[in-house]
C-alpha positions as a Markdown table, in Angstrom:
| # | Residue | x | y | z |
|---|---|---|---|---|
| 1 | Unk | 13.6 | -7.5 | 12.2 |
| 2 | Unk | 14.6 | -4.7 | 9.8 |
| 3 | Unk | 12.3 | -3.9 | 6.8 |
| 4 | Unk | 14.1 | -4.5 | 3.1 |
| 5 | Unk | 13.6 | -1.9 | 0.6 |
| 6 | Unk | 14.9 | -2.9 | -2.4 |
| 7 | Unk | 16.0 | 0.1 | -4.7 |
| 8 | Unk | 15.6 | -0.7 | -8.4 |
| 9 | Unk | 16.9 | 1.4 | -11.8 |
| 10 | Unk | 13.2 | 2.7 | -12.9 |
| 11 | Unk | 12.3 | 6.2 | -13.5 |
| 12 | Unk | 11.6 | 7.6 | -10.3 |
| 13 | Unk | 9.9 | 11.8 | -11.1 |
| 14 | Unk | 8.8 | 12.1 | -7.2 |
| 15 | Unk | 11.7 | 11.6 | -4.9 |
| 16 | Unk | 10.3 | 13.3 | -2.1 |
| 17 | Unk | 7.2 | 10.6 | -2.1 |
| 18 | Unk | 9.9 | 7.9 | -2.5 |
| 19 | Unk | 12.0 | 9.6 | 0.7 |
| 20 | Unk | 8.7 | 9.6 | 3.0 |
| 21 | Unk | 8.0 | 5.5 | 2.6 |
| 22 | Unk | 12.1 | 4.6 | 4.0 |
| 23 | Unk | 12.9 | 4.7 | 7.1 |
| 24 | Unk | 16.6 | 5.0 | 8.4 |
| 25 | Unk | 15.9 | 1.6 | 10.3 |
| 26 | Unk | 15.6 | 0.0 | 6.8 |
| 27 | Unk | 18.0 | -2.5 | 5.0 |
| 28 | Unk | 18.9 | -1.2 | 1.4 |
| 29 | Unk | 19.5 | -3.2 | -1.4 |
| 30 | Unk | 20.3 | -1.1 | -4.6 |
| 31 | Unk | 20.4 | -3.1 | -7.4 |
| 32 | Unk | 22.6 | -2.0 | -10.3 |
| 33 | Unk | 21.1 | 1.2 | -12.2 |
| 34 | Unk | 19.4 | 1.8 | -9.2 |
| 35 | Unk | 22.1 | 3.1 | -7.7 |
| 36 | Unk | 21.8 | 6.6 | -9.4 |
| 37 | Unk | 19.0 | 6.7 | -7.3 |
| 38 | Unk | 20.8 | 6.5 | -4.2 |
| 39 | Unk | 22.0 | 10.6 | -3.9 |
| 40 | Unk | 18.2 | 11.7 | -4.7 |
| 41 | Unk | 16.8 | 9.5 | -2.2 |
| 42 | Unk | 19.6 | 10.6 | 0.5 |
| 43 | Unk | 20.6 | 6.9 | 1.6 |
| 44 | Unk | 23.4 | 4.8 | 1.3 |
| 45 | Unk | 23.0 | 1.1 | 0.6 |
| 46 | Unk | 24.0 | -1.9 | 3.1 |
| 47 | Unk | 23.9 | -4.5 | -0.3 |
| 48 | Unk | 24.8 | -3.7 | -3.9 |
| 49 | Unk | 23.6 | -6.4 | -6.2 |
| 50 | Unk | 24.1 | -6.4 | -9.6 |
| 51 | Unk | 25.5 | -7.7 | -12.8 |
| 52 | Unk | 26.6 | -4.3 | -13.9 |
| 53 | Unk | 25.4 | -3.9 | -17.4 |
| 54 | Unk | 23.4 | -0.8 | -17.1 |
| 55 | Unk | 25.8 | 0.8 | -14.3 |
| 56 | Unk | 29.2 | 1.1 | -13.7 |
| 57 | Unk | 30.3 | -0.9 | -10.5 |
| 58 | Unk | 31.2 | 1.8 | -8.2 |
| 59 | Unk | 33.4 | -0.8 | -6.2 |
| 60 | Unk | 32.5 | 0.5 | -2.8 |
| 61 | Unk | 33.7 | -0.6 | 0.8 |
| 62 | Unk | 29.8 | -2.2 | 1.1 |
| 63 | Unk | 29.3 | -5.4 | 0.3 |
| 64 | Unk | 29.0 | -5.9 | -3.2 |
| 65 | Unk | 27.3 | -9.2 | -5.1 |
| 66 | Unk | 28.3 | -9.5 | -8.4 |
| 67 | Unk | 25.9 | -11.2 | -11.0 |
| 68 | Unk | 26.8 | -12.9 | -14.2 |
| 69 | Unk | 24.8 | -11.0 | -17.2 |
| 70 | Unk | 23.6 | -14.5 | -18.4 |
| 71 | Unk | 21.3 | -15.6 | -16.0 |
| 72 | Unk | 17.6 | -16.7 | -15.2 |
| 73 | Unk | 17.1 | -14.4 | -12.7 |
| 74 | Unk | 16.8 | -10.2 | -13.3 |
| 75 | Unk | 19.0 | -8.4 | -10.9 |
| 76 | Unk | 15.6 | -7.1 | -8.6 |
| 77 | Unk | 14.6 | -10.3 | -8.5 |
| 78 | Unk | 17.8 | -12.3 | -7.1 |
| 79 | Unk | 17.8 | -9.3 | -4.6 |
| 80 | Unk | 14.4 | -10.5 | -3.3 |
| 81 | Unk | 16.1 | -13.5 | -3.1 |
| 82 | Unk | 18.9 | -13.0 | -0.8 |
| 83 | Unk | 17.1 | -10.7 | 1.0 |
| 84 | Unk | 14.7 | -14.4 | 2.0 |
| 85 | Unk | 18.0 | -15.9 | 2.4 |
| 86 | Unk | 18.7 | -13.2 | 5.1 |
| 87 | Unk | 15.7 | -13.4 | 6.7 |
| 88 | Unk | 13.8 | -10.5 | 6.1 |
| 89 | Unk | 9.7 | -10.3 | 6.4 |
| 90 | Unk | 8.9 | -7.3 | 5.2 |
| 91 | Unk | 9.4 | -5.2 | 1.9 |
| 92 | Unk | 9.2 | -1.9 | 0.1 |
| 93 | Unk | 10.3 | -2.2 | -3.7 |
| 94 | Unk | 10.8 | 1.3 | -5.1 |
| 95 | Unk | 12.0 | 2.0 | -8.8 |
| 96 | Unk | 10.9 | -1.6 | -10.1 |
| 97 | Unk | 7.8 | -0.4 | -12.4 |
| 98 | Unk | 8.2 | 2.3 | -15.4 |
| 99 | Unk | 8.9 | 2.1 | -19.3 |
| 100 | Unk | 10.4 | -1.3 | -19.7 |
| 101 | Unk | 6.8 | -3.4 | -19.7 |
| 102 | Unk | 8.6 | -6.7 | -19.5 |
| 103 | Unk | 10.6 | -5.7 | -16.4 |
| 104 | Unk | 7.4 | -4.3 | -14.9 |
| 105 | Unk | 5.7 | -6.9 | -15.0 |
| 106 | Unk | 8.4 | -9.1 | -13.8 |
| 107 | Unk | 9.2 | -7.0 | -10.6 |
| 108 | Unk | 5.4 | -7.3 | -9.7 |
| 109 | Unk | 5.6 | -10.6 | -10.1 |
| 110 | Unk | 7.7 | -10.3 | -6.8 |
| 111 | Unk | 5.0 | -9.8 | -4.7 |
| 112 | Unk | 3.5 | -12.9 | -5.4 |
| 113 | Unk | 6.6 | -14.7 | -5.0 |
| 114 | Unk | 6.9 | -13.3 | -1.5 |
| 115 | Unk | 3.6 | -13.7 | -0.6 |
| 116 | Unk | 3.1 | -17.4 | -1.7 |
| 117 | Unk | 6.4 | -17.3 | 1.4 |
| 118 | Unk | 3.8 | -15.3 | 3.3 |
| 119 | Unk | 5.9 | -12.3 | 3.5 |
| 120 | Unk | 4.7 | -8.8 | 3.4 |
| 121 | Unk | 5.4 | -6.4 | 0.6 |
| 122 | Unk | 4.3 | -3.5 | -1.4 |
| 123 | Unk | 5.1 | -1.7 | -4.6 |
| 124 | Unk | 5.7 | 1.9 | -4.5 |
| 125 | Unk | 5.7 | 4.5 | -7.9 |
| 126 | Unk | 4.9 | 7.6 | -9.0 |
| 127 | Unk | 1.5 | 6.7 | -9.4 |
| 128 | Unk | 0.4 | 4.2 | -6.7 |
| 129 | Unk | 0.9 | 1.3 | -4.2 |
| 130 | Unk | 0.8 | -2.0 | -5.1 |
| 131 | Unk | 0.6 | -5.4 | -2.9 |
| 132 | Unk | -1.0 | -8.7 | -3.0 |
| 133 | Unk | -4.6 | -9.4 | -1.3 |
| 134 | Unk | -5.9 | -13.4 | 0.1 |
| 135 | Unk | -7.7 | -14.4 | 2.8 |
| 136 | Unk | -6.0 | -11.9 | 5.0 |
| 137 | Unk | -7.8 | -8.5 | 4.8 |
| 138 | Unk | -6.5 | -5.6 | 3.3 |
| 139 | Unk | -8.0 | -1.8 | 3.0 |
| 140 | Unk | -8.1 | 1.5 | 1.1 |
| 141 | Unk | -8.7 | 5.0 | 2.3 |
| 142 | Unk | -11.2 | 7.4 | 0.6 |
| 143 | Unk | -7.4 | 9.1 | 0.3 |
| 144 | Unk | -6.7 | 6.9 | -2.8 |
| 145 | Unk | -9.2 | 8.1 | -5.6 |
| 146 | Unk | -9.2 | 5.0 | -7.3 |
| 147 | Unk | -8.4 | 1.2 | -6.4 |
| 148 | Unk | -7.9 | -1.8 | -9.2 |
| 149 | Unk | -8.3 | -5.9 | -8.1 |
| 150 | Unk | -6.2 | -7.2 | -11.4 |
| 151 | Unk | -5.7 | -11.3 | -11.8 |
| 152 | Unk | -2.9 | -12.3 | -12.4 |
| 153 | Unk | -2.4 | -15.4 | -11.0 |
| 154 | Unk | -5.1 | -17.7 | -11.8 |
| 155 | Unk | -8.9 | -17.2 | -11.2 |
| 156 | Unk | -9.7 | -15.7 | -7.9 |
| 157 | Unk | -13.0 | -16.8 | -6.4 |
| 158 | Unk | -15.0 | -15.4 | -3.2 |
| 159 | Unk | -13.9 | -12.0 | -4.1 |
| 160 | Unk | -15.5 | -9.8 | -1.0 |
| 161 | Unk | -15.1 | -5.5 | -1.6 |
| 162 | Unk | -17.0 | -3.6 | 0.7 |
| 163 | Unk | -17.5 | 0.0 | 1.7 |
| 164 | Unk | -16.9 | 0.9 | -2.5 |
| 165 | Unk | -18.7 | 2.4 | -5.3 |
| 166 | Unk | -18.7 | -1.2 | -7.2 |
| 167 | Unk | -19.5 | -3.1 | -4.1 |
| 168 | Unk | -18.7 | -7.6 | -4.6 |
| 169 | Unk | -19.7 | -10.3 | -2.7 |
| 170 | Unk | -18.5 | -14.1 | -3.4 |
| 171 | Unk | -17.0 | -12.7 | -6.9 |
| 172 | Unk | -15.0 | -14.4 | -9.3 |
| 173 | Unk | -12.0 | -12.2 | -10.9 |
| 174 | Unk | -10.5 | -13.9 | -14.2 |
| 175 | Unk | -7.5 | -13.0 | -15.6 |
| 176 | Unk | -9.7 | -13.1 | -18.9 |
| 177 | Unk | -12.1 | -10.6 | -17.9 |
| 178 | Unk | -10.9 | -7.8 | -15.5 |
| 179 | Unk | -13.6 | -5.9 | -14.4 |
| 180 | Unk | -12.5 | -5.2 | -11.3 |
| 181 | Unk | -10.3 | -2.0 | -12.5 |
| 182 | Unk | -11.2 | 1.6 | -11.1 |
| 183 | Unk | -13.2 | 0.8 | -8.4 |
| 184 | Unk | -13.6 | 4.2 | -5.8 |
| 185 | Unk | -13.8 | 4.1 | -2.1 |
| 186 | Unk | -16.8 | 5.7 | -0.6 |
| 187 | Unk | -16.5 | 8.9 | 1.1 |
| 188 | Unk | -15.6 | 8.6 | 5.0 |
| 189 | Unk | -15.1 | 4.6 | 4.6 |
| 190 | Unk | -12.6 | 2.4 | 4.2 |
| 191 | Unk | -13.0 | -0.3 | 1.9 |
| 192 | Unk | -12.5 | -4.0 | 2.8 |
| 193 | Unk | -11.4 | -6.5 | 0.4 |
| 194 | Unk | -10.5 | -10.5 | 0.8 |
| 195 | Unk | -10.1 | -13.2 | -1.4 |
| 196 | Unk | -11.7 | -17.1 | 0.2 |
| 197 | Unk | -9.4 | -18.9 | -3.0 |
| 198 | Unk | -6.4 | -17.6 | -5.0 |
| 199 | Unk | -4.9 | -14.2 | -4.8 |
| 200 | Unk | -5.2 | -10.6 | -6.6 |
| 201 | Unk | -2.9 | -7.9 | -7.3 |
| 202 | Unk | -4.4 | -4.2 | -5.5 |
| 203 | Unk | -3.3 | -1.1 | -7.0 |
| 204 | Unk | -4.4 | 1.9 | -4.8 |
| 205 | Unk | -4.1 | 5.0 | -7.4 |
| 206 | Unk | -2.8 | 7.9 | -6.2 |
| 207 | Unk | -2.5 | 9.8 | -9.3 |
| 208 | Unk | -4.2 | 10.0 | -12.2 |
């Protein structure tokens, strides 16, 4: 099964980065601004979603969903929608994080939504990767200068990080104290990190 990447209408300063996480096996799904990222980026979308207010609908031969501005759902979101509906796995969001706050934070709210569907998927920016660590294990190179574990789904409990400057074992991470922000990776290691009971949001920095 193809990947999804899902293109939203963010600020995006490093194409090139962007142009080195797709694939040309991947599904597109450009939702509405994010289609002025489409001639950067050097692809063409196989699903334009949208409801059009922030981009003129270019009314092209690919198939084309058309949103109603009043709705629950923001356009990114529906798109990770139909792309479950479709059948997809796996998922790169790319242009979903940047200066609307609200809209940030919605779009990361994604992963969780995914991953509570136990799909796979990571947040790409500018700045760093995002994705969603539980029970399964996930790592981070001594590439990435800094790493964050941030709550923000409930308490997390049996918080494990290993092979890191601010080692944990059997940890609690609240939403109402984050300590668990700019943690390092020790030279030559990889760090391991799992979660026994709820979930946490890792953001491997990449930049300063």
């Amino acid at each position: 099964m193809k990947r999804c990447v899902i293109i939203g209408g963010s600020e995006i300063l490093n194409y090139q980065k962007a142009k080195n996480f797709i694939s040309s096996q991947d599904y597109i799904i450009c939702c509405d601004c994010g289609l002025r990222h489409l001639s950067p980026l050097g692809i063409t979308p196989d699903l334009i979603i949208g409801d059009f207010d922030s981009h003129e609908n270019p009314k092209l031969s690919t198939e084309t969903i058309v949103l109603p501005r009043e709705k629950d759902d923001t356009d990114t979101f529906y798109a990770a929608k139909e792309a479950l509906k479709r059948g997809f796995e796996d998922f790169l969001l790319i242009g979903v994080t940047g200066k609307r706050l609200d809209h940030t934070l919605g779009n990361i709210s994604i992963l969780f939504y995914l991953f509570n569907r136990g799909k796979n998927a990571v947040i790409i920016d500018d700045y760093s990767q995002m994705e969603i660590v539980g029970t399964k294990e996930k790592t981070v190179t001594d590439n990435f200068p800094y790493f964050s574990l941030l709550a923000i789904d409930g308490d997390a409990e049996g918080v494990n990080i290993q092979n890191a400057k601010f080692p944990l074992t059997d940890g609690k991470i609240s939403a109402r104290y984050q300590y668990g922000i700019s943690n390092e990776v020790i030279k030559g290691r990889t760090a391991q990190i799992t979660v026994k009971h709820g979930k946490l949001l890792l953001v491997k920095v990449e930049n300063d």
